[in-house]
PDB file of C-alpha atoms in Angstrom:
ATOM      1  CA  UNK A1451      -2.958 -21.923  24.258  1.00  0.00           C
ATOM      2  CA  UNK A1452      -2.204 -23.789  27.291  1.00  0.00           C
ATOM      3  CA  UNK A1453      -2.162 -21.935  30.740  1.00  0.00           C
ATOM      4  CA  UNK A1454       1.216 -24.455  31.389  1.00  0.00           C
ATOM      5  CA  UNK A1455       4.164 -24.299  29.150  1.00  0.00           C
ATOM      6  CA  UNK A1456       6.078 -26.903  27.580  1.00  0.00           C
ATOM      7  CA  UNK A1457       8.763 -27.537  24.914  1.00  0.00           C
ATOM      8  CA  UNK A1458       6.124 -28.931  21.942  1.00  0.00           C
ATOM      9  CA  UNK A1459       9.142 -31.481  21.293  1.00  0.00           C
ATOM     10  CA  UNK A1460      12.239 -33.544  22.898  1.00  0.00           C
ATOM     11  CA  UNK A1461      14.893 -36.150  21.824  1.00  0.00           C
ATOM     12  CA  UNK A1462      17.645 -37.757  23.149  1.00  0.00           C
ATOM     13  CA  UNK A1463      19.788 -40.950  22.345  1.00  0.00           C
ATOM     14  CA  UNK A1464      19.176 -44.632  24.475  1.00  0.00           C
ATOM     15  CA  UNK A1465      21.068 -44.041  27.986  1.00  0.00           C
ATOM     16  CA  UNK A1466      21.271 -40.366  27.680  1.00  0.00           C
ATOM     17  CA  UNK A1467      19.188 -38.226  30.597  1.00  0.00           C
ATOM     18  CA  UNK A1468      17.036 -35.722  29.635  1.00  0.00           C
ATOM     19  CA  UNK A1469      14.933 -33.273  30.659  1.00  0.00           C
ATOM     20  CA  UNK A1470      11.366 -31.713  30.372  1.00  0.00           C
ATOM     21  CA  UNK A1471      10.267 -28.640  31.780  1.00  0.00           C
ATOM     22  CA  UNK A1472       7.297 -26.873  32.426  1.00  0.00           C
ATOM     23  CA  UNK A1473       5.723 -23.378  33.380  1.00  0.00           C
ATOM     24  CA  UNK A1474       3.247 -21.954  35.138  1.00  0.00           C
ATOM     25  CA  UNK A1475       2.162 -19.250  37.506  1.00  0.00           C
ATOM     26  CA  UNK A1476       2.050 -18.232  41.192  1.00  0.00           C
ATOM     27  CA  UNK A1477      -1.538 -19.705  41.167  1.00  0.00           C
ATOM     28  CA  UNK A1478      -1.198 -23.202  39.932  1.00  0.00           C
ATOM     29  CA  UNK A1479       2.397 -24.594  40.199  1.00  0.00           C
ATOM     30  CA  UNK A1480       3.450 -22.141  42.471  1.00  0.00           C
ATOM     31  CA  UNK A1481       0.832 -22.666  45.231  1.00  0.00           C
ATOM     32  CA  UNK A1482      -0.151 -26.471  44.386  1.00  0.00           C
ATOM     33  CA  UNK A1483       1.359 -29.490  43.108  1.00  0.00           C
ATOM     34  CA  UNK A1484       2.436 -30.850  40.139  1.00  0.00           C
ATOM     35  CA  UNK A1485       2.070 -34.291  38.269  1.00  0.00           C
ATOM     36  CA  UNK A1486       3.295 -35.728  35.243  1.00  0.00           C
ATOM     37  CA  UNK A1487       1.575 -38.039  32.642  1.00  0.00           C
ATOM     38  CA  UNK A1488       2.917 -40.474  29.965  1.00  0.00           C
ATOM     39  CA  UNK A1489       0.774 -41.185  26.794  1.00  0.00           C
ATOM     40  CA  UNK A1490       2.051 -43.653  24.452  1.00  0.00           C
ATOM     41  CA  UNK A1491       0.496 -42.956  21.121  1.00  0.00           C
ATOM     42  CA  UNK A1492      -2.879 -44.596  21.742  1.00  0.00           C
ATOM     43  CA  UNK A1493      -3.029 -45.579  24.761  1.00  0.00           C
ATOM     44  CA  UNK A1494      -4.841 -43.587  28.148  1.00  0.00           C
ATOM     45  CA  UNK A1495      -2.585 -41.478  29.734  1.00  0.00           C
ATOM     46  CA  UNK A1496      -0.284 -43.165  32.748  1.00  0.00           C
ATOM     47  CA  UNK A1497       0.523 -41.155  36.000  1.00  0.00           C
ATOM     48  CA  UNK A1498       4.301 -40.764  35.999  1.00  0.00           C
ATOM     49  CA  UNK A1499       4.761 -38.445  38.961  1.00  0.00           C
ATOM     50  CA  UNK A1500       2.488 -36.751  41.595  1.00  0.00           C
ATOM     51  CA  UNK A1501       2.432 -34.261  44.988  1.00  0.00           C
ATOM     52  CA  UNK A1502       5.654 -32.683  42.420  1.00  0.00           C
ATOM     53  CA  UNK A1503       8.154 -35.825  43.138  1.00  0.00           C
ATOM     54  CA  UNK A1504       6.175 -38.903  44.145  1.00  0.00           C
ATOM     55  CA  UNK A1505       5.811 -41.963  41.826  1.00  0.00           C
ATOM     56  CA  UNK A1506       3.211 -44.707  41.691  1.00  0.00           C
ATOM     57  CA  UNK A1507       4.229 -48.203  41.997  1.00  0.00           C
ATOM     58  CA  UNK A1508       5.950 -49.537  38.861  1.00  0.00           C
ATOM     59  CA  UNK A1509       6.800 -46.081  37.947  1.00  0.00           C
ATOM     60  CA  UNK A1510      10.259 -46.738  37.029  1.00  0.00           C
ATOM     61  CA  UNK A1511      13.464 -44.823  38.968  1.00  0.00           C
ATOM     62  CA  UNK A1512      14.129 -43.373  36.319  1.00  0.00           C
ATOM     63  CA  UNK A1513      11.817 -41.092  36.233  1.00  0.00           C
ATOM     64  CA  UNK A1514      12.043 -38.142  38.630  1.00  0.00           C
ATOM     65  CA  UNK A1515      10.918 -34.671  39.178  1.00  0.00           C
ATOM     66  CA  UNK A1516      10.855 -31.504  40.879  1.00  0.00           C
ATOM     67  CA  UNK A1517       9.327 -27.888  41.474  1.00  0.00           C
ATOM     68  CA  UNK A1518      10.816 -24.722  41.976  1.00  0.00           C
ATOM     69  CA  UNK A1519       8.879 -21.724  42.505  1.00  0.00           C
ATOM     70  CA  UNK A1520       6.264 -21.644  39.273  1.00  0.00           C
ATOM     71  CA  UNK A1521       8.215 -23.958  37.157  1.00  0.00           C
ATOM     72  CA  UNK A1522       8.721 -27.811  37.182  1.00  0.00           C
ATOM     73  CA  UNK A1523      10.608 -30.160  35.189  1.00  0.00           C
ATOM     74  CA  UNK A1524      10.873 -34.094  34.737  1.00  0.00           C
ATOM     75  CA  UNK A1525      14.184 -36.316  34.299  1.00  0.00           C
ATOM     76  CA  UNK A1526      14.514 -39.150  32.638  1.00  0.00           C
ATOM     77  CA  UNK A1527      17.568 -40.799  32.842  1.00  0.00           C
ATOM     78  CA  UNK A1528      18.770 -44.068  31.253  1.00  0.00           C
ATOM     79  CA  UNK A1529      16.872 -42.894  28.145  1.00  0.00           C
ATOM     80  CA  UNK A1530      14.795 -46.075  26.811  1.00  0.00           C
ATOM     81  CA  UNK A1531      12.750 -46.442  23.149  1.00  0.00           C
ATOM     82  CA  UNK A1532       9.974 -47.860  24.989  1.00  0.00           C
ATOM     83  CA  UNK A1533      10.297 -43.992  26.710  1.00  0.00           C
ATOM     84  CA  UNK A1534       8.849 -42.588  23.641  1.00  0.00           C
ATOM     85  CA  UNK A1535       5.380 -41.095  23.702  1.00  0.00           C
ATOM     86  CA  UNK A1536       4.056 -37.426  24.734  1.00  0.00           C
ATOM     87  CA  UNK A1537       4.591 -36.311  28.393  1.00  0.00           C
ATOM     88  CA  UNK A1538       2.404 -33.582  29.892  1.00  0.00           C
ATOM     89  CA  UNK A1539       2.221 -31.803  33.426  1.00  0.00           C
ATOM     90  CA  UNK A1540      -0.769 -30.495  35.153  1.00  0.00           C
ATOM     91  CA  UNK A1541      -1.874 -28.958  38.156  1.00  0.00           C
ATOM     92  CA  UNK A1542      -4.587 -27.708  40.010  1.00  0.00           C
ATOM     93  CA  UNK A1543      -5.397 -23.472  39.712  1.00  0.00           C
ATOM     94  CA  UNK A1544      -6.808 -21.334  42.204  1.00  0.00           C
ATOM     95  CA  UNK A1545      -7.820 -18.353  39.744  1.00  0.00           C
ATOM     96  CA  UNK A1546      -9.669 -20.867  37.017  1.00  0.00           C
ATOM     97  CA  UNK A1547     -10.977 -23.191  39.900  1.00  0.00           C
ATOM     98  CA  UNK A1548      -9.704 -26.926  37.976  1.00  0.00           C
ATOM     99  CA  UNK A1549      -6.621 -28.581  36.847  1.00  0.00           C
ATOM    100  CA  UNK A1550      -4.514 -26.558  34.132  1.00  0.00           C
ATOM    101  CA  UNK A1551      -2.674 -28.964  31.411  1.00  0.00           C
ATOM    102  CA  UNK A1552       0.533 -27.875  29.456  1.00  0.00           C
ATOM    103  CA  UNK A1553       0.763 -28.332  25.611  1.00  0.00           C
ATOM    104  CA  UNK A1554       2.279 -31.890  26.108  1.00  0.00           C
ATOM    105  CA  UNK A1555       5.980 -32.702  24.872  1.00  0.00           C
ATOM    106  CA  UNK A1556       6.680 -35.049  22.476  1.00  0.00           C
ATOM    107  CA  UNK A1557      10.040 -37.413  23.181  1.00  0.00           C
ATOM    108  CA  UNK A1558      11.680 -38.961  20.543  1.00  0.00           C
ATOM    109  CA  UNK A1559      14.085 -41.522  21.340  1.00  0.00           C
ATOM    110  CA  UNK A1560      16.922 -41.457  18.191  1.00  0.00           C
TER     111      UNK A1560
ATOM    112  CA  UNK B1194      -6.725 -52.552  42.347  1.00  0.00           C
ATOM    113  CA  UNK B1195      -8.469 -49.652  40.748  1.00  0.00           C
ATOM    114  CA  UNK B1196     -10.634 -50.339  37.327  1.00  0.00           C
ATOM    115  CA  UNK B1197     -12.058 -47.707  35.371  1.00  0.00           C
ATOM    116  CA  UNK B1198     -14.416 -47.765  32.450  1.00  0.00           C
ATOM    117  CA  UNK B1199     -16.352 -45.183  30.530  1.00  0.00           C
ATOM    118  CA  UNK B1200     -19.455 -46.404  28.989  1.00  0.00           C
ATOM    119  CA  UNK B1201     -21.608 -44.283  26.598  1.00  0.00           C
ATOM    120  CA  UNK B1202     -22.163 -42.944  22.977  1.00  0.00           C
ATOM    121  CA  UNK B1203     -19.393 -43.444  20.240  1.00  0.00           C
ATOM    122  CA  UNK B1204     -21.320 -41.261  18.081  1.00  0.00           C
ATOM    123  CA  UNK B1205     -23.522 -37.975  18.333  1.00  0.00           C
ATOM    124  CA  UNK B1206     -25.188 -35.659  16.294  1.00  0.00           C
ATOM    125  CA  UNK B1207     -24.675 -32.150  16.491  1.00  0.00           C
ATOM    126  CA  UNK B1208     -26.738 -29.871  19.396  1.00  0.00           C
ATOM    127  CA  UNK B1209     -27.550 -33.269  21.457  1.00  0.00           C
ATOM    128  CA  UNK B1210     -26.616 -34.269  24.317  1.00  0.00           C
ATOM    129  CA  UNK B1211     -23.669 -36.627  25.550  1.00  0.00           C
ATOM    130  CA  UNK B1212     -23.995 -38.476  28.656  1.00  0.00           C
ATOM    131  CA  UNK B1213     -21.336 -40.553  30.049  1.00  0.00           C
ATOM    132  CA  UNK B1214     -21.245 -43.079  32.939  1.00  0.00           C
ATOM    133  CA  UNK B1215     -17.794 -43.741  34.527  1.00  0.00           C
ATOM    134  CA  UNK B1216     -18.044 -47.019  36.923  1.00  0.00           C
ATOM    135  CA  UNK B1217     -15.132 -47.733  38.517  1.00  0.00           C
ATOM    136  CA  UNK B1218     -13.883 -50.018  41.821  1.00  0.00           C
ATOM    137  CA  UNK B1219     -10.762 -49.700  44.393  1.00  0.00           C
ATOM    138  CA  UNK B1220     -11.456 -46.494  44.940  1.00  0.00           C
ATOM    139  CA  UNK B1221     -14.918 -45.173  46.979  1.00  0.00           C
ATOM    140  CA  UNK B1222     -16.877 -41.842  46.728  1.00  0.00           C
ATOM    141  CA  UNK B1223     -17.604 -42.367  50.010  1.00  0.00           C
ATOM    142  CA  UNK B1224     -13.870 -41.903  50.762  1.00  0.00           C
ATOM    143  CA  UNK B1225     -12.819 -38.030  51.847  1.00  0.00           C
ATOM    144  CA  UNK B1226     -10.686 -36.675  49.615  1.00  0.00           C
ATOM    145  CA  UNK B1227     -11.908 -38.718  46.790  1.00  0.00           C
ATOM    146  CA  UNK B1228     -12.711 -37.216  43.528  1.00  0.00           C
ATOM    147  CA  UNK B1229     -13.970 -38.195  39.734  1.00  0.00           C
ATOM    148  CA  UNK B1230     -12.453 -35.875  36.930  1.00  0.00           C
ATOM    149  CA  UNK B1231     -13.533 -35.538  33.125  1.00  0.00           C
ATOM    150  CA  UNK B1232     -10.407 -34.952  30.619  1.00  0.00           C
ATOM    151  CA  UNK B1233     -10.818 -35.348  27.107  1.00  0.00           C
ATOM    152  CA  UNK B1234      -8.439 -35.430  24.108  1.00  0.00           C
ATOM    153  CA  UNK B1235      -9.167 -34.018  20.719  1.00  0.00           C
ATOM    154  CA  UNK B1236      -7.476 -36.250  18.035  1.00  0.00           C
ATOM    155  CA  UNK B1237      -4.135 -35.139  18.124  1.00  0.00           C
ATOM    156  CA  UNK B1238      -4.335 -32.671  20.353  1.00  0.00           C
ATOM    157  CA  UNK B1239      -3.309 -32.329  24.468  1.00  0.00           C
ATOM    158  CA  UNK B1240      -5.140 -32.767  27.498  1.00  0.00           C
ATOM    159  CA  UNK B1241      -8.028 -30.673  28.583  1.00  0.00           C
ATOM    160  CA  UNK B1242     -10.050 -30.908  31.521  1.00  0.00           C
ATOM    161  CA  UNK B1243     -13.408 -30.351  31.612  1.00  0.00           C
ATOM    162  CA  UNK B1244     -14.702 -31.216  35.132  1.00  0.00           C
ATOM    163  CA  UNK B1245     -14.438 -32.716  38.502  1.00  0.00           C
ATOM    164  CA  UNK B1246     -16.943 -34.278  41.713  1.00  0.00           C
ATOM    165  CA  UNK B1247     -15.648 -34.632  44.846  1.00  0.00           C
ATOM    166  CA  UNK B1248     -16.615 -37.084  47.972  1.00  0.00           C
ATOM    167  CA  UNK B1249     -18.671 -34.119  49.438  1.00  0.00           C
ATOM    168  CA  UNK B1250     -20.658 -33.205  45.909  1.00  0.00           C
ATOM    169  CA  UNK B1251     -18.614 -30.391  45.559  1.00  0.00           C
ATOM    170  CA  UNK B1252     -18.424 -30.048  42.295  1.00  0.00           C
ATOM    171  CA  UNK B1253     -16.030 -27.690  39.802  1.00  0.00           C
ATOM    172  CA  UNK B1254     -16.114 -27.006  35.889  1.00  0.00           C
ATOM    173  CA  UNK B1255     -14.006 -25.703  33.402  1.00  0.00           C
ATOM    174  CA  UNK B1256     -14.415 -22.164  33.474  1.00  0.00           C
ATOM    175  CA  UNK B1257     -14.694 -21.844  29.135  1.00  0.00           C
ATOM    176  CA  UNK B1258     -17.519 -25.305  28.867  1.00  0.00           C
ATOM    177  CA  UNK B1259     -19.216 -24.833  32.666  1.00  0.00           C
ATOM    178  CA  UNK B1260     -22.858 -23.712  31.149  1.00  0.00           C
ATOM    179  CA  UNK B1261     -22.785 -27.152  29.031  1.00  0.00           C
ATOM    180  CA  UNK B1262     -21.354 -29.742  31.775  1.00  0.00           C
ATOM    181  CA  UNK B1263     -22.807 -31.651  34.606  1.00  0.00           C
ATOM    182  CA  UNK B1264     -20.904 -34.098  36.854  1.00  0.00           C
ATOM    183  CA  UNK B1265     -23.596 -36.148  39.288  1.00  0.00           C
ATOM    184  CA  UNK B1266     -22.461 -39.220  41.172  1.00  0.00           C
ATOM    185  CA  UNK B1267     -24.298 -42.766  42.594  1.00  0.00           C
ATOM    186  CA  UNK B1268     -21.901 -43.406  45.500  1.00  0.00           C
ATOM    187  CA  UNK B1269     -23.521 -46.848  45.887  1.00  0.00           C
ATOM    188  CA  UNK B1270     -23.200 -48.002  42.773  1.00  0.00           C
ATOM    189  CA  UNK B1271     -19.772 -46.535  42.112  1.00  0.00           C
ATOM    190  CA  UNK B1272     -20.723 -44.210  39.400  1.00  0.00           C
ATOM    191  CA  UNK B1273     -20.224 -40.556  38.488  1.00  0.00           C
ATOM    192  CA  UNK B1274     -22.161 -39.622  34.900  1.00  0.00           C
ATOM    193  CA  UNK B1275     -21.255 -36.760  32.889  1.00  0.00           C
ATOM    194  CA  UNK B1276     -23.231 -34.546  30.841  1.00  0.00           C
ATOM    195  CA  UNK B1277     -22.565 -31.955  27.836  1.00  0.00           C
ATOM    196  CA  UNK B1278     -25.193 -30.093  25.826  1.00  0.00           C
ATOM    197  CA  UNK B1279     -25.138 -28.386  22.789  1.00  0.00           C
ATOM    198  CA  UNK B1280     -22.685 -30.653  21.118  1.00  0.00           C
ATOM    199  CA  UNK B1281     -20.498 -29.288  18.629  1.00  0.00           C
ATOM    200  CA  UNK B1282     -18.185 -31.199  15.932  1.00  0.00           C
ATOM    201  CA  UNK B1283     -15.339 -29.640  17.737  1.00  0.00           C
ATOM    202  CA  UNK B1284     -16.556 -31.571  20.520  1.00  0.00           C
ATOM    203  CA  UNK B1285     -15.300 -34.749  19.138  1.00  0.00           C
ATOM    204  CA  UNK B1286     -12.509 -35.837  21.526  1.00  0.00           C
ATOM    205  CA  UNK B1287     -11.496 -38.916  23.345  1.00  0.00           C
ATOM    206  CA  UNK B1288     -12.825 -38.835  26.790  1.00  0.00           C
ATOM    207  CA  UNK B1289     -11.185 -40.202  29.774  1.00  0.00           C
ATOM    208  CA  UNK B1290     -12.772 -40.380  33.585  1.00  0.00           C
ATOM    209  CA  UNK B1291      -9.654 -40.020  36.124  1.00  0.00           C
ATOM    210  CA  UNK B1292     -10.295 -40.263  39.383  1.00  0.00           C
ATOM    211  CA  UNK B1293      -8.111 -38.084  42.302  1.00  0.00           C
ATOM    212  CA  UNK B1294      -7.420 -39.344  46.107  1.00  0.00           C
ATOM    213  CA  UNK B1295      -7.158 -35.394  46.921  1.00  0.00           C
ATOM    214  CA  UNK B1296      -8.871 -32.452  46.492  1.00  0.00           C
ATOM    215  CA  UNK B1297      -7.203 -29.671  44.522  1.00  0.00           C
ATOM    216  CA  UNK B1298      -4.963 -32.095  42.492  1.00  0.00           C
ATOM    217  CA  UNK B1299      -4.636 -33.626  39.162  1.00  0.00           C
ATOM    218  CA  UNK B1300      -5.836 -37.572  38.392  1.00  0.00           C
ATOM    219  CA  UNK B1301      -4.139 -40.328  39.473  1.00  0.00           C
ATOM    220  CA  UNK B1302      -5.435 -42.460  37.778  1.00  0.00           C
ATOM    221  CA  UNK B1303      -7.341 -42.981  34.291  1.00  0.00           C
ATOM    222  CA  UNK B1304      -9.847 -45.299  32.471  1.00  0.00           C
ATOM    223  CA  UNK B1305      -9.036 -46.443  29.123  1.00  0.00           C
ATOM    224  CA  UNK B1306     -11.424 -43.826  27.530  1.00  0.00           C
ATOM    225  CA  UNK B1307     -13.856 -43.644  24.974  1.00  0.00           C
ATOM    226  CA  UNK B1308     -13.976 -41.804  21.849  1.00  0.00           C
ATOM    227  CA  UNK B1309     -16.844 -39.627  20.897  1.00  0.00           C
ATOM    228  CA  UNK B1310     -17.691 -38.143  17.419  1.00  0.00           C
ATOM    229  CA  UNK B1311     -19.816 -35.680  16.799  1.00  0.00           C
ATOM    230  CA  UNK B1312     -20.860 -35.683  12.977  1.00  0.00           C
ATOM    231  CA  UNK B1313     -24.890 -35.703  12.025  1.00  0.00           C
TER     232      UNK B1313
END
């Protein structure tokens, strides 16, 4: 059971914009920040977002996110196949000391 | 440009030891902030992390595996090595170092990993 919660499962159609969410508590996403990985089937994990809203360079625009309180959630717009893969969030918690995973969502592009 | 690589066993036999070397460049131990996380991946399963070493040698471990792991790091050689006891066939994961530029933060970046069975 992860300590971060996430739909096990997502799907949208090319161009649509979708979104991911994910759960937590008052001591990991609601007193530090969140990131979000991409894994295509694999492949290492890829930093998507981090600091809740920041991407790397080459990160795509179409992938943004935000926090609110003890929950987060990622958009992707402009839905792409190349999009599929699982997505997961993570941050650090103060009670367990080290970063907390969620179950990881897995996108399906139709 | 930050490289990563994991170097180490692909196979182990149950109650050894694993010990992994991470040796990466474009990024420095030396650097504040910097730190060197442990994640690994069951076969189809999520994330899970497992430990982290900071700049300073502070050093934090997953509260469920902390009497089995130790994180050490060779600043000068750009290396952090990772150790589990006691391993189990459960154990057998894909395991990825992922360095941080902050402390109290996920990775932001990952090495390719390296997969480790456990099977006698």
């Amino acid at each position: 059971q992860s300590v971060l919660t996430q739909p096990p499962s997502a799907s949208g159609t090319p161009g649509q914009r979708l979104t991911i969410s994910c759960s937590g508590g008052s001591s990991n996403i609601g007193s530090n920040t969140v990131s979000w990985f991409q894994q295509v089937p694999g492949t290492a994990p890829k930093t998507l977002i981090y600091s809740n809203n920041q991407r790397p360079s080459g990160v795509p625009d179409r992938f943004s996110a935000s926090k609110s309180g003890t929950s987060a959630s990622l958009a992707i717009s402009g839905l792409q196949s190349e999009d599929e893969g699982d997505y997961y969030c993570a941050a650090w918690d103060d009670s367990l000391n080290g970063v907390v995973f969620g179950g990881g969502t897995k996108l399906t592009v139709l | 440009q930050i490289t990563l690589k994991e170097s180490g066993p692909t196979l182990v036999k149950p109650r050894q030891t694993l010990t992994l070397t991470c040796t990466f460049s474009g990024v420095s131990m030396s650097t504040r902030g910097v730190g060197v996380g442990w994640i690994r991946q069951p076969p189809g399963k999520a994330l899970e992390w497992l430990a982290v070493i900071y700049w300073n040698d502070d050093k934090r471990y997953s509260p469920s595996l902390k009497n089995r792991l130790t994180v050490t790091k060779d600043t000068s050689n750009n290396q952090v090595v990772f150790t589990m006891t006691n391993m189990d066939p459960e154990d057998t994961a894909t395991y990825y170092c992922a360095p941080s530029t902050d402390i109290w933060v996920p990775p932001r970046y990952w090495g390719q990993g390296t997969l480790v069975t456990v099977s006698s």
